[in-house]
């Protein structure tokens, strides 16, 4: 597959992933708004913070290293898919071990919530852990699908699973509200079960078909999806296993950075379960755009960079055409996430109070809620830049550099936990976002230094993507001032008419910003039209 073909496939994957994340965030958004009317904020805090942390810790530590190593390794020609699948099946016993360990910690080391307010905590812990192990059954199939760019499979599978989860939650919430945590545990088991079922059904029908033969798919029978030894080769590729081990050490630290505030809330008890629930709702609302735009871009273009660049090799020893495409794509991606991040930061500040008041009423719009969302709007900018820079860095690093970076991640993890505790003690829940900002800034600096060093002897300067045009900066600055004044005058205690006036002012300012982007960022507009929007890409090709 040529570099241009890989770019088109990665762009398609990013586009579908964005649509998928939009649907997920909207459904989650509506589900949270619905549950706020039926359950206590303490129960929401236990589900969205403690139990979700259990699940995310289990699946992340069990599969993330395998995903990164296998998706990088199979881009070359020296790795057998038989050995890759054998390696991927190790995620299942590893997941069982993590589940047993985490269940013991969650049941016996952590403070249990009040059974009158949050009933059935013990069974819920076990059910969330089982759902994580259940999801790992589909891991070899997921990697096969990603490596061969089966973009629609992921969209369909996760869409059906999410719809099933939301349907079960709503039905049980209405007709069996007294079940407490059983409602969310059962819904999560249904979600992971649907994921596994969709992937299994697809590959059972796909393997051995004419479509598989036409695509040159490396596997031909369903039995080849199971672990077994091939004649004349080891059970697993040990070079790939060593790379997995390097990524595993890194993923452990990355998980602490990603979910650091939840670990601090869970293990150090700095916030009550009710405050945790409010923080998590605001956090999910603030991260909605970041999740459905930035995360799909990071996941999809990590695959692109891993396939186009040769890991650990100097720029001059690689195909210059591939390096040129990688540099151009990196520059456009940086410009894209920078522009989107700046827009979110500017308009998020002036519309945080209105958004929370509409979404959750005084429960969210009073107290620290608006301040939390304003701070998160600024954090989104750092989150956007870091996602793109790290997806390039992780795809280009050699195994030795990955091992070296693990020590950097260790220092960042320790500093993050310390800063989270101290800043939370000083500023309440806002301290979590401030600690995230500081650590994300340090990670960005490290990635920028690596990228600068990587391209320093070439003609390509992809970091220019972080320099917006002066006209765009002016448009954003004027919009920030105008919308802040509009909030002070029109929002949010004087009725819906003035709220609509405030929204209209923001829409007009946003239109001016878009015009500035279209006029000054022509390369970015062309990249988005030809690579990220399927209808324009099809027309272009």
XYZ file of C-alpha atoms in Angstrom:
541
model
C 0.000 0.000 0.000
C 1.494 3.347 -1.056
C 1.824 6.350 1.252
C -1.047 8.104 -0.524
C -3.259 5.031 -0.111
C -2.392 4.838 3.588
C -3.175 8.549 3.948
C -6.565 8.122 2.272
C -7.385 5.125 4.464
C -6.276 6.902 7.637
C -8.284 9.970 6.678
C -11.362 7.839 6.074
C -10.854 6.151 9.424
C -10.516 9.520 11.151
C -13.691 10.793 9.480
C -15.765 7.787 10.515
C -14.256 7.846 13.999
C -15.251 11.482 14.364
C -18.841 10.665 13.413
C -18.782 7.738 15.832
C -17.437 9.879 18.659
C -20.050 12.555 17.941
C -22.783 9.949 18.353
C -21.192 8.546 21.524
C -20.800 11.953 23.110
C -24.328 13.030 22.189
C -25.833 9.810 23.555
C -23.755 10.058 26.733
C -24.666 13.725 27.009
C -28.383 12.938 26.771
C -28.072 9.912 29.059
C -26.383 11.974 31.783
C -29.035 14.672 31.454
C -31.684 11.956 31.818
C -30.075 10.235 34.828
C -29.638 13.561 36.642
C -33.436 13.620 36.966
C -33.700 10.078 38.391
C -30.668 9.289 40.578
C -28.569 11.065 43.171
C -25.316 12.789 42.326
C -23.607 10.383 44.775
C -24.608 7.392 42.640
C -23.443 9.193 39.499
C -20.112 9.849 41.211
C -19.627 6.159 42.072
C -20.528 4.997 38.543
C -18.756 7.654 36.486
C -15.639 7.907 38.639
C -14.942 4.797 40.693
C -16.491 1.992 38.621
C -15.542 3.537 35.284
C -11.984 3.902 36.590
C -11.944 0.188 37.418
C -13.054 -0.708 33.894
C -10.741 1.738 32.082
C -7.724 0.697 34.168
C -8.339 -2.984 33.443
C -8.770 -2.691 29.666
C -6.081 -0.037 29.166
C -3.357 -1.910 31.033
C -4.374 -5.190 29.393
C -4.454 -4.095 25.747
C -2.931 -0.662 25.047
C 0.683 -1.882 24.786
C -0.343 -4.771 22.530
C -2.298 -2.434 20.261
C 0.529 0.028 19.788
C 3.202 -2.633 19.278
C 1.175 -4.812 16.900
C -0.148 -1.939 14.781
C 3.427 -0.645 14.457
C 4.946 -4.070 13.854
C 2.621 -5.282 11.120
C 3.360 -2.219 9.006
C 6.556 -3.958 7.952
C 7.002 -7.258 6.120
C 8.990 -9.192 8.701
C 6.120 -10.096 11.039
C 3.761 -13.047 10.696
C 0.073 -12.472 11.406
C 0.009 -15.898 13.046
C 2.533 -14.691 15.634
C 0.763 -11.344 16.023
C -2.547 -13.041 16.837
C -0.843 -15.368 19.332
C 0.638 -12.318 21.033
C -2.702 -10.506 21.085
C -4.449 -13.386 22.842
C -2.180 -12.769 25.826
C -4.398 -9.776 26.591
C -7.064 -12.161 27.922
C -5.084 -13.883 30.735
C -3.478 -10.536 31.532
C -6.963 -9.033 31.814
C -8.082 -11.814 34.180
C -5.081 -11.137 36.436
C -5.769 -7.386 36.456
C -9.466 -8.039 37.152
C -8.705 -10.205 40.189
C -6.244 -7.655 41.567
C -8.479 -4.631 40.980
C -11.564 -6.320 42.449
C -9.624 -6.939 45.672
C -8.491 -3.314 45.796
C -11.924 -1.846 45.002
C -13.733 -4.058 47.521
C -11.359 -4.204 50.462
C -8.929 -1.280 50.289
C -11.194 1.570 49.173
C -13.907 3.190 51.234
C -17.312 1.752 50.297
C -20.190 4.183 49.667
C -23.247 4.313 51.938
C -25.439 1.306 50.947
C -28.588 3.349 51.583
C -27.560 6.005 49.035
C -25.612 3.755 46.634
C -26.860 0.136 46.905
C -25.204 -3.033 45.488
C -21.666 -1.669 45.345
C -19.924 -5.072 45.718
C -21.716 -6.887 42.860
C -21.282 -3.826 40.647
C -17.507 -3.931 41.099
C -17.405 -7.572 39.986
C -19.714 -6.950 37.009
C -17.674 -3.991 35.728
C -14.494 -6.089 35.954
C -16.159 -8.972 34.090
C -17.285 -6.568 31.362
C -13.674 -5.468 30.882
C -12.455 -9.061 30.519
C -15.340 -9.783 28.154
C -14.306 -6.904 25.877
C -10.767 -8.320 25.603
C -12.191 -11.327 23.730
C -12.481 -9.104 20.667
C -8.953 -7.677 20.860
C -7.329 -9.769 18.064
C -10.287 -8.957 15.827
C -10.059 -5.239 16.646
C -6.369 -5.096 15.697
C -7.032 -7.009 12.470
C -9.795 -4.559 11.596
C -7.681 -1.486 12.364
C -4.611 -2.751 10.525
C -6.652 -3.470 7.395
C -8.687 -0.255 7.649
C -12.117 -1.867 8.146
C -13.510 1.522 9.091
C -17.223 0.721 8.849
C -16.919 -2.317 11.137
C -15.841 -0.207 14.105
C -18.583 2.344 13.452
C -21.338 -0.270 13.236
C -20.122 -2.371 16.178
C -19.664 0.492 18.610
C -22.845 2.222 17.465
C -24.979 -0.869 18.084
C -23.265 -1.483 21.418
C -23.810 2.102 22.572
C -27.462 2.097 21.499
C -28.015 -1.171 23.390
C -26.322 0.249 26.493
C -28.401 3.432 26.472
C -31.628 1.481 25.879
C -30.993 -0.869 28.823
C -30.060 2.046 31.085
C -33.184 4.048 30.272
C -35.533 1.064 30.603
C -34.120 -0.044 33.948
C -33.982 3.546 35.201
C -37.686 3.986 34.506
C -39.008 0.588 35.595
C -36.463 -0.674 38.162
C -34.906 2.402 39.742
C -34.441 0.564 43.058
C -31.817 -1.690 41.477
C -29.219 1.057 41.938
C -25.807 0.120 40.589
C -27.172 -3.055 38.997
C -28.673 -0.819 36.292
C -25.334 0.579 35.136
C -23.466 -2.713 35.600
C -25.946 -4.656 33.467
C -25.885 -1.951 30.783
C -22.077 -2.081 30.649
C -22.081 -5.867 30.315
C -24.521 -5.526 27.405
C -22.247 -2.910 25.797
C -19.098 -5.059 25.830
C -21.092 -8.153 24.858
C -22.454 -6.407 21.767
C -18.942 -5.298 20.784
C -17.577 -8.841 20.921
C -20.622 -10.249 19.117
C -20.432 -7.736 16.253
C -16.717 -8.344 15.624
C -17.148 -12.122 15.846
C -20.107 -12.227 13.440
C -18.334 -9.987 10.933
C -15.150 -12.072 10.774
C -17.052 -15.365 10.701
C -18.850 -14.132 7.584
C -15.804 -12.379 6.093
C -13.136 -15.095 6.340
C -13.126 -17.361 3.307
C -15.380 -15.037 1.322
C -14.666 -13.640 -2.149
C -14.228 -10.190 -0.631
C -11.461 -11.490 1.662
C -9.700 -13.157 -1.262
C -9.990 -9.989 -3.342
C -8.412 -7.900 -0.578
C -5.623 -10.437 -0.040
C -6.561 -10.895 3.610
C -3.815 -12.928 5.385
C -6.226 -15.270 7.221
C -8.592 -17.715 5.525
C -10.416 -19.706 8.231
C -12.087 -18.865 11.523
C -9.748 -21.297 13.286
C -6.807 -19.071 12.383
C -8.207 -16.408 14.726
C -7.404 -18.671 17.676
C -3.897 -19.062 19.133
C -1.810 -21.880 17.680
C 1.798 -22.589 16.634
C 2.739 -22.480 12.964
C 5.319 -24.906 11.591
C 8.860 -23.617 11.515
C 8.359 -20.413 13.534
C 8.202 -19.461 17.227
C 4.866 -19.067 18.988
C 5.301 -15.262 19.082
C 7.651 -12.759 17.492
C 10.014 -11.911 20.326
C 11.067 -8.568 18.861
C 7.396 -7.580 18.830
C 7.004 -8.927 22.360
C 9.909 -6.758 23.533
C 8.321 -3.703 21.905
C 5.065 -4.610 23.666
C 6.876 -4.733 26.996
C 8.331 -1.279 26.349
C 4.901 0.107 25.543
C 3.438 -1.687 28.570
C 5.750 0.163 30.944
C 4.819 3.378 29.177
C 1.074 2.630 29.156
C 1.089 2.129 32.917
C 2.416 5.648 33.339
C 0.201 7.085 30.612
C -2.868 5.668 32.368
C -1.910 7.524 35.544
C -1.597 10.734 33.548
C -4.839 10.165 31.641
C -6.970 9.190 34.639
C -4.871 10.891 37.301
C -7.654 12.991 38.774
C -9.881 9.913 39.166
C -7.086 8.048 40.958
C -6.599 10.976 43.313
C -10.352 11.225 43.968
C -10.643 7.460 44.468
C -7.612 6.747 46.629
C -7.098 10.029 48.513
C -10.762 10.962 49.163
C -10.225 14.657 48.386
C -13.847 15.030 47.178
C -17.119 13.497 48.331
C -18.990 11.133 46.005
C -21.466 13.928 45.242
C -18.697 16.383 44.330
C -17.070 13.682 42.232
C -20.332 13.268 40.340
C -20.603 17.001 39.571
C -16.937 17.178 38.544
C -17.284 14.185 36.234
C -20.397 15.584 34.530
C -18.676 18.916 33.924
C -15.530 17.077 32.808
C -17.500 15.002 30.286
C -19.285 18.092 28.988
C -15.993 19.947 28.594
C -14.258 17.064 26.867
C -17.064 16.318 24.425
C -15.547 18.182 21.477
C -12.042 17.016 22.381
C -13.119 13.378 22.396
C -15.057 13.329 19.144
C -12.561 15.412 17.136
C -9.087 15.047 18.606
C -9.099 11.414 19.775
C -10.172 9.948 16.393
C -7.501 12.046 14.661
C -4.855 10.792 17.096
C -5.857 7.133 16.740
C -6.184 7.167 12.951
C -3.089 9.181 12.105
C -0.952 7.188 14.537
C -1.632 4.272 12.178
C -0.738 6.502 9.205
C 2.586 7.649 10.690
C 3.431 4.113 11.863
C 2.919 2.736 8.343
C 4.637 5.560 6.439
C 7.682 6.077 8.704
C 10.207 3.418 9.636
C 10.465 3.257 13.403
C 13.823 4.293 14.838
C 15.477 5.152 11.507
C 16.996 8.491 10.618
C 15.062 10.757 8.253
C 17.770 10.612 5.564
C 17.681 6.797 5.460
C 13.954 6.696 4.667
C 12.029 7.327 1.455
C 11.977 11.083 1.032
C 8.535 10.954 -0.538
C 7.166 9.264 2.605
C 8.917 11.747 4.882
C 7.555 14.671 2.850
C 3.989 13.365 3.098
C 4.389 12.733 6.850
C 5.741 16.251 7.411
C 2.970 17.878 5.387
C 0.261 15.886 7.154
C 1.765 16.665 10.579
C 1.832 20.394 9.811
C -1.796 20.388 8.663
C -2.920 18.343 11.675
C -1.174 20.727 14.065
C -2.821 23.713 12.391
C -6.223 21.995 12.487
C -6.168 21.096 16.198
C -4.687 24.486 17.092
C -7.496 26.381 15.338
C -10.214 24.169 16.827
C -8.620 24.363 20.288
C -8.398 28.158 20.173
C -12.046 28.435 19.128
C -13.115 26.182 22.005
C -11.019 28.150 24.503
C -12.375 31.523 23.394
C -16.062 30.635 23.180
C -16.018 28.134 26.040
C -15.152 30.895 28.496
C -18.181 33.038 27.626
C -20.716 30.223 27.269
C -19.789 27.872 30.139
C -22.407 29.277 32.521
C -25.191 29.135 29.919
C -24.328 25.578 28.870
C -24.374 24.263 32.441
C -27.575 26.100 33.294
C -29.370 24.579 30.305
C -27.926 21.112 30.869
C -28.308 20.578 34.589
C -29.954 23.653 36.065
C -28.716 25.114 39.340
C -27.153 21.771 40.314
C -24.354 22.457 37.815
C -24.505 26.207 37.123
C -24.060 27.165 40.777
C -20.883 26.661 42.739
C -17.670 25.631 41.005
C -19.324 24.278 37.840
C -18.868 27.302 35.532
C -15.281 27.868 36.679
C -14.519 24.199 36.052
C -15.870 24.351 32.508
C -14.026 27.599 31.709
C -10.736 26.103 32.868
C -11.435 22.960 30.902
C -12.011 25.014 27.758
C -8.424 26.274 28.043
C -7.170 22.757 28.818
C -8.742 21.480 25.585
C -6.216 23.507 23.576
C -3.303 21.734 25.277
C -5.071 18.402 24.924
C -5.462 18.943 21.180
C -1.831 19.812 20.489
C -0.503 17.027 22.699
C -2.609 14.363 20.972
C -1.175 15.091 17.526
C 2.434 15.598 18.613
C 2.490 12.401 20.682
C 0.872 10.275 17.966
C 3.758 11.263 15.664
C 6.421 10.817 18.337
C 5.211 7.365 19.393
C 5.113 6.227 15.755
C 8.661 7.459 15.010
C 10.494 6.503 18.227
C 12.803 3.500 18.330
C 12.377 0.925 21.073
C 15.373 2.427 22.912
C 13.793 5.887 22.742
C 10.476 4.488 23.974
C 12.255 2.946 26.974
C 13.998 6.241 27.659
C 10.718 8.133 27.439
C 9.266 5.846 30.083
C 11.452 7.599 32.660
C 10.074 10.953 31.500
C 6.548 9.602 31.903
C 7.422 8.322 35.371
C 8.582 11.781 36.457
C 5.460 13.357 34.955
C 3.215 10.822 36.691
C 4.738 11.458 40.106
C 4.615 15.229 39.637
C 1.027 15.049 38.403
C -0.194 13.100 41.420
C 1.589 15.503 43.767
C 0.271 18.584 41.946
C -3.260 17.156 41.835
C -3.337 16.613 45.567
C -1.803 19.994 46.433
C -3.813 22.056 43.931
C -7.056 20.300 44.895
C -6.393 21.057 48.539
C -5.805 24.695 47.526
C -8.431 25.262 44.779
C -10.911 22.395 45.098
C -11.915 20.458 41.995
C -10.435 23.177 39.747
C -7.028 21.989 40.976
C -7.385 18.809 38.928
C -7.642 20.797 35.706
C -4.719 23.058 36.656
C -2.539 20.002 37.352
C -3.569 18.510 34.002
C -2.627 21.732 32.231
C 0.844 21.808 33.767
C 1.592 18.188 32.938
C 0.154 18.419 29.441
C 2.340 21.455 28.807
C 5.448 19.497 29.799
C 4.492 16.594 27.528
C 3.971 19.004 24.627
C 7.404 20.561 25.169
C 9.035 17.112 25.079
C 7.207 16.153 21.863
C 8.008 19.466 20.158
C 11.705 19.045 20.944
C 11.650 15.522 19.496
C 9.880 16.665 16.282
C 12.266 19.606 15.865
C 15.237 17.270 16.268
C 13.703 14.711 13.883
C 13.324 17.198 10.997
C 16.241 19.495 11.810
C 18.412 18.354 8.831
C 15.561 18.490 6.311
C 13.739 21.207 4.412
C 10.442 20.417 6.139
C 9.315 22.415 9.170
C 6.007 20.878 10.318
C 5.994 22.880 13.570
C 4.980 25.914 11.525
C 1.506 24.476 11.889
C 1.463 25.945 15.404
C 1.622 29.520 14.032
C -1.880 30.852 13.259
C -2.305 33.797 10.915
C -2.414 37.337 12.400
C -5.932 37.895 11.047
C -7.179 34.760 12.796
C -5.555 35.831 16.077
C -7.239 39.243 15.759
C -10.630 37.655 15.047
C -10.313 35.378 18.086
C -9.219 38.227 20.356
C -12.140 40.446 19.312
C -14.539 37.507 19.733
C -13.235 36.851 23.246
C -13.871 40.444 24.325
C -17.288 40.739 22.645
C -18.652 37.428 23.976
C -17.381 38.130 27.506
C -19.182 41.502 27.476
C -22.279 39.804 26.063
C -22.298 37.292 28.911
C -22.097 40.062 31.499
C -25.007 41.966 29.931
C -27.393 39.251 28.670
C -26.722 36.038 30.619
C -28.201 34.281 32.440
C -30.895 35.457 34.922
C -33.059 37.631 32.684
C -35.099 35.130 30.711
C -34.748 33.197 27.491
C -34.940 36.178 25.148
C -31.682 37.683 26.439
C -30.110 34.234 26.463
C -30.934 33.923 22.763
C -29.395 37.362 22.177
C -26.215 36.115 23.883
C -26.234 33.023 21.675
C -26.740 35.200 18.581
C -23.737 37.365 19.486
C -21.616 34.228 19.800
C -22.857 32.851 16.472
C -21.944 36.089 14.720
C -18.468 36.114 16.264
C -17.972 32.461 15.339
C -18.938 33.225 11.751
C -16.280 35.954 11.625
C -13.676 33.492 12.918
C -14.660 30.948 10.248
C -14.327 33.604 7.552
C -10.838 34.433 8.845
C -9.910 30.740 8.662
C -11.210 30.399 5.089
C -9.345 33.504 3.944
C -5.989 32.938 5.636
C -5.618 29.167 6.228
C -6.079 27.918 2.663
C -3.786 24.878 3.048
C -5.691 23.770 6.118
C -9.046 24.163 4.365
C -7.780 22.123 1.414
C -6.487 19.382 3.748
C -9.789 19.130 5.583
C -11.790 19.046 2.343
C -9.636 16.409 0.648
C -8.665 14.196 3.578
C -11.098 14.506 6.502
C -14.466 15.014 4.800
C -15.440 11.853 2.895
C -17.724 13.558 0.397
C -15.041 16.054 -0.608
C -12.340 13.390 -0.623
C -14.345 11.162 -2.974
C -14.945 14.066 -5.301
C -11.274 15.015 -5.217
C -9.991 11.520 -6.007
